[in-house]
Coordinates of C-alpha atoms in Angstrom, one line a residue:
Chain A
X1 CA 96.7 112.4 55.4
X2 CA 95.2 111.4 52.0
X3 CA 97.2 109.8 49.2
X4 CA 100.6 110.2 50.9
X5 CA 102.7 106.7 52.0
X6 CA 100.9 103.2 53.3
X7 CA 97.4 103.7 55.3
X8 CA 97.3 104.5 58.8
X9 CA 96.1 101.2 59.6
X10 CA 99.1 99.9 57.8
X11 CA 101.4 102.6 59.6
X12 CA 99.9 101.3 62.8
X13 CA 100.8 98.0 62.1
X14 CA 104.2 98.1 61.1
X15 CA 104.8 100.3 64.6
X16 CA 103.5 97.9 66.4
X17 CA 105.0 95.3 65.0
X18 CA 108.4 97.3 65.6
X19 CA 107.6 98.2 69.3
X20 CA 106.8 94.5 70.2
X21 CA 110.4 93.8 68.7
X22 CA 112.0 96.1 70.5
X23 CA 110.4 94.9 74.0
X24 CA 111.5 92.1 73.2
X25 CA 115.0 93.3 72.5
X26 CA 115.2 95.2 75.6
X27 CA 113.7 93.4 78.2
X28 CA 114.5 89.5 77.0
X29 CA 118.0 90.4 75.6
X30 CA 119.1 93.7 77.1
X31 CA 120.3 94.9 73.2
X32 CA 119.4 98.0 73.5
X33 CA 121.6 99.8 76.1
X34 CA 123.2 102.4 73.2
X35 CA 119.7 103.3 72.0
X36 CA 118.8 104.0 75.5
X37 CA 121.4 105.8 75.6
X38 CA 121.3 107.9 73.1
X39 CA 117.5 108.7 73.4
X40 CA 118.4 109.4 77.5
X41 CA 120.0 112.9 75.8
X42 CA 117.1 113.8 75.0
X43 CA 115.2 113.0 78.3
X44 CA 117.9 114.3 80.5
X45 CA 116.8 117.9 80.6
X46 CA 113.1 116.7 81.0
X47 CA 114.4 115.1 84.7
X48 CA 116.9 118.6 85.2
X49 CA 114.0 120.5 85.0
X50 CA 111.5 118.7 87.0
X51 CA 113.5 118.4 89.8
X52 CA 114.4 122.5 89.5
X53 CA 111.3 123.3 91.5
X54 CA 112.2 121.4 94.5
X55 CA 116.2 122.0 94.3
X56 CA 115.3 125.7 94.9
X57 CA 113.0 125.0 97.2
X58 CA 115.8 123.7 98.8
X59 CA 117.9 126.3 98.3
X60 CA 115.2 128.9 99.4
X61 CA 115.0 127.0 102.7
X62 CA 119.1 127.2 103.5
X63 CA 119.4 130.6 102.4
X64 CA 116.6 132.3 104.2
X65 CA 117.0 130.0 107.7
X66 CA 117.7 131.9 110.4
X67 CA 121.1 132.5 112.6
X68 CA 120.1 130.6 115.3
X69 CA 118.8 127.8 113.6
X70 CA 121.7 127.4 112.0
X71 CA 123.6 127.6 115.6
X72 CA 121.5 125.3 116.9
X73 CA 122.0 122.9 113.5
X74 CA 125.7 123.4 114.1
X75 CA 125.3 122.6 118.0
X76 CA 123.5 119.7 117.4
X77 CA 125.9 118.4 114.3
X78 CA 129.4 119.1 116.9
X79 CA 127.7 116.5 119.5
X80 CA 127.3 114.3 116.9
X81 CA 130.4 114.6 115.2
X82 CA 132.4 114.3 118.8
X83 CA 130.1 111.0 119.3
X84 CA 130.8 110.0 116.1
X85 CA 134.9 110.0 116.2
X86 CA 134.5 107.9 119.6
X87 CA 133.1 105.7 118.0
X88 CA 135.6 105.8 115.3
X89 CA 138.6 105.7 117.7
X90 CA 137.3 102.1 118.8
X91 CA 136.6 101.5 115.4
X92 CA 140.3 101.8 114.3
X93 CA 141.4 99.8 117.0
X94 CA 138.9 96.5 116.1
X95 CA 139.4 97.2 112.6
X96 CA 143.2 96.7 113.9
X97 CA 142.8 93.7 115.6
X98 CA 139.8 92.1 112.7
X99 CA 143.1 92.2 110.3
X100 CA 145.5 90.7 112.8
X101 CA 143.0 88.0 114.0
X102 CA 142.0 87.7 109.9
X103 CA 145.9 87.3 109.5
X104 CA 146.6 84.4 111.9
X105 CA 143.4 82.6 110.5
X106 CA 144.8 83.0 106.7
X107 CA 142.2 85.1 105.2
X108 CA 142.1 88.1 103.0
X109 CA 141.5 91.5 105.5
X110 CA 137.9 93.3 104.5
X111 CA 138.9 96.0 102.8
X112 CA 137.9 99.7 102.8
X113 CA 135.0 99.9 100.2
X114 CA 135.2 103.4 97.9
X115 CA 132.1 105.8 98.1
X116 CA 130.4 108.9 96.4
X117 CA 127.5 110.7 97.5
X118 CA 124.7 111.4 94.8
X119 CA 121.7 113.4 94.5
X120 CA 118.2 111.9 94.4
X121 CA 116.5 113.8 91.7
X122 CA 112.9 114.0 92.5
X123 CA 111.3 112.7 89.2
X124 CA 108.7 110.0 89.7
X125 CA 108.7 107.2 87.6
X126 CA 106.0 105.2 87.8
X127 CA 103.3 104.7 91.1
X128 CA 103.6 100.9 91.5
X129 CA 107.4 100.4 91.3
X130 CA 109.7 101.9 93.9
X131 CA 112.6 103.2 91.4
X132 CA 114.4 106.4 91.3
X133 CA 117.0 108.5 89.2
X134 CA 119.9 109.8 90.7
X135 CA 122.5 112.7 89.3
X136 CA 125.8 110.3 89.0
X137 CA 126.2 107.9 85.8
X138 CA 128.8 106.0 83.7
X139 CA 131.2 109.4 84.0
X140 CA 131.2 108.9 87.9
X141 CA 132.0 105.3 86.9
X142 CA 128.9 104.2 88.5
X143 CA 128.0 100.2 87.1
X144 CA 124.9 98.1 86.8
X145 CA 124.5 96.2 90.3
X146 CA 125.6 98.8 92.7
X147 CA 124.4 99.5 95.8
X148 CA 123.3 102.4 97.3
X149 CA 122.8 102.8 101.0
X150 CA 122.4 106.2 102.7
X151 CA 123.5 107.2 106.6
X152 CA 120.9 104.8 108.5
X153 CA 120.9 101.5 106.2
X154 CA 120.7 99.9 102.4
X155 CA 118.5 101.6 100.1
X156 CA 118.6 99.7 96.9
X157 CA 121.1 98.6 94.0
X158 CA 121.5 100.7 90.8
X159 CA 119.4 99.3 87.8
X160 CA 120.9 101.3 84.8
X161 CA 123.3 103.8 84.0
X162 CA 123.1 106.3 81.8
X163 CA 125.7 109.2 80.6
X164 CA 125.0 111.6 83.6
X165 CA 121.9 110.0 85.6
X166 CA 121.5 106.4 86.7
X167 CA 117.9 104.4 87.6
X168 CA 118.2 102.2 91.0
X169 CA 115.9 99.9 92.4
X170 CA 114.9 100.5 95.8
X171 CA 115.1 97.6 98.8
X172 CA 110.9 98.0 99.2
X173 CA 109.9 97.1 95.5
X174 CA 108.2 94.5 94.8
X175 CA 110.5 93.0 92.2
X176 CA 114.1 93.1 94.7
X177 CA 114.9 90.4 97.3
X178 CA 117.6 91.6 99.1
X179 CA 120.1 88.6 100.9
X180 CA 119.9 89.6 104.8
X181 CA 121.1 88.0 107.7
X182 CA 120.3 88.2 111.2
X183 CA 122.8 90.3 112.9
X184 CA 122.3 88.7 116.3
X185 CA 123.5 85.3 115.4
X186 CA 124.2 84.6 111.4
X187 CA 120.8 82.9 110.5
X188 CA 120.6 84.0 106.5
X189 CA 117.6 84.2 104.8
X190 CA 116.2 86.7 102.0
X191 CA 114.4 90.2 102.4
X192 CA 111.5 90.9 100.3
X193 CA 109.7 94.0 99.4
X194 CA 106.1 94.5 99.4
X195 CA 105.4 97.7 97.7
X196 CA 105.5 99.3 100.8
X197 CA 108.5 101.7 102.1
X198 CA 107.6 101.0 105.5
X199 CA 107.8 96.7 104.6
X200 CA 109.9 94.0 104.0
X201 CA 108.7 90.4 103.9
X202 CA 111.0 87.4 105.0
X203 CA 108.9 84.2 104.2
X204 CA 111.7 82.1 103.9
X205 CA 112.3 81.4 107.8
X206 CA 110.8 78.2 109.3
X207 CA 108.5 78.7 112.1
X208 CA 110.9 77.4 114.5
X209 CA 113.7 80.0 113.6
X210 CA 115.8 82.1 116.0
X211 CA 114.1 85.4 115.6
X212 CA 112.4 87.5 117.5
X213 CA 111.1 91.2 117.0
X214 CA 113.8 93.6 117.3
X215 CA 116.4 91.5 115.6
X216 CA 118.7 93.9 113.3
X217 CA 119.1 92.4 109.5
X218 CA 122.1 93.4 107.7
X219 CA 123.6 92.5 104.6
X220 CA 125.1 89.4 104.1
X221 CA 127.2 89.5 101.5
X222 CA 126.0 86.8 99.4
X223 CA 124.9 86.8 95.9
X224 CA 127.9 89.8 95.5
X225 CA 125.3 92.4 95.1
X226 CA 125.8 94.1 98.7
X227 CA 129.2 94.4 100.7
X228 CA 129.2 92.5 103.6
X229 CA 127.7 94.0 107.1
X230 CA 125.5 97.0 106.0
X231 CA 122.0 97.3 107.9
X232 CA 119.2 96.8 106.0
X233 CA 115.9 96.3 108.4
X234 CA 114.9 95.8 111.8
X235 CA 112.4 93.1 112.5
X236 CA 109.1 94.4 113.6
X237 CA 106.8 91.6 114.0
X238 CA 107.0 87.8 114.2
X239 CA 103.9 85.5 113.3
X240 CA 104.6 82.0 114.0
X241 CA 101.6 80.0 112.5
X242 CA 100.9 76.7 113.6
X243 CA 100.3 74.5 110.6
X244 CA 101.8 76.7 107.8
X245 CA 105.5 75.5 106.8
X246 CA 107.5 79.1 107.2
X247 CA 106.3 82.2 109.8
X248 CA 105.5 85.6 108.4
X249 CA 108.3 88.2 109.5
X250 CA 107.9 91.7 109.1
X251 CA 111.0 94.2 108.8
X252 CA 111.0 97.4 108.8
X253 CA 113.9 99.1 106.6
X254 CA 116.8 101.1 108.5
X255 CA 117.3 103.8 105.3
X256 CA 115.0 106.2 105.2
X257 CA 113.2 105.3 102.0
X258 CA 111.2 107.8 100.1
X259 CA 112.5 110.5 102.8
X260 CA 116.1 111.4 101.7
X261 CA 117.8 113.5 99.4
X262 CA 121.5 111.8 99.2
X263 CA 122.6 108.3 99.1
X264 CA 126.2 106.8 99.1
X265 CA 127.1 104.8 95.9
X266 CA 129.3 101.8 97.3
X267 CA 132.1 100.3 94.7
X268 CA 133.1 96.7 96.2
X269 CA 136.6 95.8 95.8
X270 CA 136.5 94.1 92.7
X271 CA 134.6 96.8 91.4
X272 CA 137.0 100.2 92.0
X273 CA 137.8 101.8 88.9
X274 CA 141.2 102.5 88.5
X275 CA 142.7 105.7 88.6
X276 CA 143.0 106.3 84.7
X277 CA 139.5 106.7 84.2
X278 CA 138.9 108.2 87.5
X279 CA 140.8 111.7 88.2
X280 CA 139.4 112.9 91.3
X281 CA 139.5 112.1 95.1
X282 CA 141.9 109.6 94.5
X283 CA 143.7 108.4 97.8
X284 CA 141.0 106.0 98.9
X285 CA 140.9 104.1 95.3
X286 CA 144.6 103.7 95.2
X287 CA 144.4 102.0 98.9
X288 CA 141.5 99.7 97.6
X289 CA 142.8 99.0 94.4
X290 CA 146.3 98.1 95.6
X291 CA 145.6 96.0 98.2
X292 CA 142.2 94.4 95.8
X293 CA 144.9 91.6 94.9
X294 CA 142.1 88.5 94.5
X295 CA 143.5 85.3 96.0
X296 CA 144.1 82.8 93.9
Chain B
X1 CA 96.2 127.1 55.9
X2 CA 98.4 124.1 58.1
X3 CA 101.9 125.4 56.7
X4 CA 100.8 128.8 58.7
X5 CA 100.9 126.6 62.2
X6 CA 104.5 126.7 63.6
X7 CA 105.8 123.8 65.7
X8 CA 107.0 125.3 68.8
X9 CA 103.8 125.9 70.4
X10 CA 102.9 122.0 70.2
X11 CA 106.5 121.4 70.7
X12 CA 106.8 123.1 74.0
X13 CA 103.6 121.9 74.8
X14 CA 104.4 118.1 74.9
X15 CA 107.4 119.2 77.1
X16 CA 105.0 120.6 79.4
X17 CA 103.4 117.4 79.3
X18 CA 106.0 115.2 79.7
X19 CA 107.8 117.2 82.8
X20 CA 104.5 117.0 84.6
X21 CA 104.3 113.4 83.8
X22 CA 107.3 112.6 85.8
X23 CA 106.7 115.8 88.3
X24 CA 106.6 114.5 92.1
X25 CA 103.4 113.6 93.7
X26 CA 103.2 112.8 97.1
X27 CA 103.0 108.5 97.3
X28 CA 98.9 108.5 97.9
X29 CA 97.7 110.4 94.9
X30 CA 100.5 109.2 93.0
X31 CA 98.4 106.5 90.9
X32 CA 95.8 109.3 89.9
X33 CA 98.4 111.3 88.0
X34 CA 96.7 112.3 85.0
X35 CA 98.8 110.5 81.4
X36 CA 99.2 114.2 80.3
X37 CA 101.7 112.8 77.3
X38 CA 98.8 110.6 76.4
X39 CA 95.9 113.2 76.7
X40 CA 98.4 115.9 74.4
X41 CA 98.9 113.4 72.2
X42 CA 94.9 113.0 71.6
X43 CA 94.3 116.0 71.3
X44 CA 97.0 116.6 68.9
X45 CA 95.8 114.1 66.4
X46 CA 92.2 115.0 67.1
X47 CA 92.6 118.9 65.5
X48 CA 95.5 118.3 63.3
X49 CA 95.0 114.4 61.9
X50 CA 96.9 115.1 59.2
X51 CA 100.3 116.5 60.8
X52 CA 100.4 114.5 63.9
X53 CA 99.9 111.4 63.2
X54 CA 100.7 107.4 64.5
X55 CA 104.6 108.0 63.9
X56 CA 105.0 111.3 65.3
X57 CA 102.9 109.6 68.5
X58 CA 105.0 106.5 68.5
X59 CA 108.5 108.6 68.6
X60 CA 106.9 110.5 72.0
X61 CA 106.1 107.0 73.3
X62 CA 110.0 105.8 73.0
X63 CA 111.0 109.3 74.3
X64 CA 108.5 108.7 77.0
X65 CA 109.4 105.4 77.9
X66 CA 113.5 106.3 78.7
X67 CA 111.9 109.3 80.6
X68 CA 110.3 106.9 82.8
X69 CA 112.4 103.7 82.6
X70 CA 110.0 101.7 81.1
X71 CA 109.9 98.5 78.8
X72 CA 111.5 100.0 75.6
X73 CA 108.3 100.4 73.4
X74 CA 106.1 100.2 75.8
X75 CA 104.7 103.1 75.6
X76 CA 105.5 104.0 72.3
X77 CA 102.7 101.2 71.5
X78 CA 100.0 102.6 73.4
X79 CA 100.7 106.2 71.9
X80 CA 100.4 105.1 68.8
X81 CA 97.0 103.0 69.4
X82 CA 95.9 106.3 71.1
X83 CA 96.7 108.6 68.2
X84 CA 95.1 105.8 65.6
X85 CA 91.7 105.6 67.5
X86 CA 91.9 109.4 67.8
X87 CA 92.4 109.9 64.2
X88 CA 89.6 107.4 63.2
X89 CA 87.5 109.2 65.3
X90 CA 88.4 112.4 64.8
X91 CA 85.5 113.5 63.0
X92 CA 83.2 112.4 65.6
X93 CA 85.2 113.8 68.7
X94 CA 85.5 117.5 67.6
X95 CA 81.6 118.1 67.2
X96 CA 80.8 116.4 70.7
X97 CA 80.2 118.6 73.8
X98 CA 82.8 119.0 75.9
X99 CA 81.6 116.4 78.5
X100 CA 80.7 113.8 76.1
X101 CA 84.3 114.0 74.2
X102 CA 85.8 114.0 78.3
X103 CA 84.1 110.3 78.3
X104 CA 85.3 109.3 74.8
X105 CA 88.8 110.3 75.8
X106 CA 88.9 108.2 78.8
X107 CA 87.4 105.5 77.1
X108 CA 90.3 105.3 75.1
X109 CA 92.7 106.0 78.2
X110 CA 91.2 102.9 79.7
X111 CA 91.8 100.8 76.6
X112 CA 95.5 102.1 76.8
X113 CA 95.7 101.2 80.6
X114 CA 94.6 97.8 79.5
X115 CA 97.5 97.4 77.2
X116 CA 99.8 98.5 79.7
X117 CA 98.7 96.2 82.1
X118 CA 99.4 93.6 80.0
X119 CA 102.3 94.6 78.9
X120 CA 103.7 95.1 82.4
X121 CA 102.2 91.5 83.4
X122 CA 104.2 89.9 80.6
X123 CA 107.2 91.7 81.8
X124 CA 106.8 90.7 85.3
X125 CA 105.8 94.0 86.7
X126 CA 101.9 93.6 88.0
X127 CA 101.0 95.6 90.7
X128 CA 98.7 97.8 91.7
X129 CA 95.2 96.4 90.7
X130 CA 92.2 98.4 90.2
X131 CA 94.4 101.5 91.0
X132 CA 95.6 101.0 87.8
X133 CA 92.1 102.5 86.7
X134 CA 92.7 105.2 88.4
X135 CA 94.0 107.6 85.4
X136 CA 90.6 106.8 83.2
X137 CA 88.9 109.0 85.6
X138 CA 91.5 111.8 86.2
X139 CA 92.0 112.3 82.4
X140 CA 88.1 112.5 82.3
X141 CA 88.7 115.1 85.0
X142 CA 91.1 117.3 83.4
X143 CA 90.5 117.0 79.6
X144 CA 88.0 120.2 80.1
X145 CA 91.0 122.6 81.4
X146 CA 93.2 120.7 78.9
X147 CA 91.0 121.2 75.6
X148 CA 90.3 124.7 76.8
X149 CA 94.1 126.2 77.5
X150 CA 95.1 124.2 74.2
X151 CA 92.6 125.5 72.2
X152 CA 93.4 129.5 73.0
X153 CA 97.0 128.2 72.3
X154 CA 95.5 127.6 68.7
X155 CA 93.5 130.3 68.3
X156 CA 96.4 132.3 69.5
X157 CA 98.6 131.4 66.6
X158 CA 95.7 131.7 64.3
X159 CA 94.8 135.3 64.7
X160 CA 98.4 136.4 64.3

């Protein structure tokens, strides 16, 4: 503490001088991904064992539920499952007709897109931001930009990937705009999130716009962060206001925000990593990646 | 005497700190979760100034901040301003009464939340207004219990 090396003031100096360069670094440039990288090692366990407590918590509560709650789970999930693959049967068939019609009118057919389920680890990052840190990274061949939806809607778009565990931003923070449009008839226009799981803003429609409460928002493609046609939000309240320039629209998101354990990663088409540097479950990317031909 | 002091027990310490700093919290009490890394960290460089010092501080900061997906640096900085003020004071803060040291300690915790408010408005971040103050008056709240388990973890490793 003494005699040894420069004076604490100096020491504090020359740290701060190198943490302001590195801010710098990372959040102006984006330099720093390997750094990250290698220091995320070292935090990894830190997340495994946070989230332990409520994985067996988890695990407590499916090994210890009863016989007939689990016959009246599976009751419940063989309705839903028989409703589901009606649904899917008239699926197939306008899927079917979408490509033919797609055909005649020249255009390349939607394609399939790949997905992977990962785990929400429970780890709270920080109060004010709505982020969270999820079990799949760069060896899942997760990227920067990908969305993330989970059964009822979009949830958000990964942030950063890391060796086994990835960050995503979530559709309800303050800092992600999400491009919507109205499913009902086309009119596009941005999402905004407030902070609040339960809100997103849309202050970009003019008070004369086709909307009314109700109104399902999905995804509209643009901007090539989400695929096409994925729910987002349904509107919940409509506030026209005389003498302002755009109304104040309220949405409330589909996904269950906050509330769910799994979400679906979504590779777009130009996205799917081939099959060299992925081994497993491999009959949906070789459909996607050999018909992902880009026109011209 | 300080070459007697092994490292695990602060070492599994600040691990303790840092999972609870990232533990769930349901979303309302969320912005009253204690810094625990910060408050370890202070009372680190409050009883042992001469071992754990600004760099060791800074180092938890940059571990801290890929914990919690922060700004690199970010808090790396305000460790390292902690552990400095602590340090300077030191002498001070150990002969206080408890209570009176609680107050000192959040003092600094506000001067640290100040930093990172800044920080976070320069990075485009700002949100959550005078919650953000919230932590000065939980760390005043546990740094009792804190000082107290620490302290039979020291004189644990002493008496052996």
């Amino acid at each position: 503490m003494f005699t040894r090396g420069p004076s604490l003031g100096m020491r504090l100096f020359l740290l701060a001088v190198c943490s302001i360069l590195l801010m710098y670094l990372d959040h102006q440039r984006g330099h720093l991904q390997t750094v990250r990288q290698a220091l995320s090692v070292a935090a990894y366990p830190i997340r495994v064992i946070v989230d332990l407590p409520s994985r067996a918590f988890l695990w407590a509560g499916d090994a210890l539920s009863t016989r007939r709650s689990l016959q009246e789970d599976n009751t419940q999930l063989r309705g839903e499952q028989l409703e589901a693959r009606v649904r899917l049967q008239r699926l197939e068939t306008l899927q079917a007709e979408n490509d033919r019609l797609r055909a005649l009118l020249e255009s390349r057919p939607r394609l399939p897109d790949r997905i992977l389920v990962a785990e929400i680890l429970s780890v709270d990052l920080d109060p004010f931001r709505h982020r969270l840190v999820i079990d799949k990274g760069i060896a899942d061949g997760l990227y920067v930009g990908q969305a993330m939806l989970d059964a009822a809607g979009v949830v958000g778009q990964v942030t950063r990937v890391e060796q086994l565990s990835a960050e995503a931003i979530m559709i309800s923070d303050p800092g992600h705009a999400t491009p919507v449009e109205i499913n009902r008839n086309g009119l596009r226009t941005i999402a905004l999130g407030t902070g609040d799981s339960g809100r997103l803003l849309l202050p970009f429609l003019p008070n004369n716009a086709d909307v009314k409460a109700g109104d399902l928002l999905v995804t509209s493609g643009l901007g090539d962060a989400f695929p096409y046609g994925y729910p987002v939000a349904r509107v919940l309240t409509v506030d026209r206001r005389p003498g302002e320039p755009f109304a104040e629209i309220i949405a409330n998101p589909s996904a269950a925000l906050n509330r769910e354990r799994e979400v679906l990663l979504v590779w777009q088409q130009d996205r799917v990593p081939d099959e060299t540097t992925l081994s497993d479950d491999g009959d949906e990317t070789e459909d996607a990646a050999a018909a992902a031909d880009p026109e011209p | 005497m300080s070459n007697r002091y092994r490292i695990w027990p602060v070492l599994a310490f600040f691990l303790v700190a840092m999972s609870l700093e990232v533990a769930p919290m349901p979303e309302a009490v969320a912005p009253w979760r204690p810094p625990w890394v910060a408050l370890s960290v202070i009372y680190w460089s409050m009883h042992r100034p001469g071992r754990y010092g600004v760099g060791v501080a800074w180092l938890i900061g940059l571990l801290l901040d890929v914990l919690k997906g922060a700004v690199l640096g970010q808090n790396a900085l305000s460790l390292a301003l902690a552990a400095y003020v602590t340090i300077k004071l030191c002498q001070r803060l150990r002969v206080f009464p408890i209570w009176q040291q609680a107050i000192s300690v959040s003092l600094i915790i506000a001067v640290l939340g100040f930093f990172g408010f800044w920080i976070d408005g320069m990075t485009g971040k700002l949100q959550g207004g005078w919650l953000r103050l919230a932590p000065v008056i939980s760390s005043m709240v546990v740094w009792p219990p804190l000082t107290w388990f620490a302290d039979r973890l020291v004189a644990s490793r002493v008496r052996r």
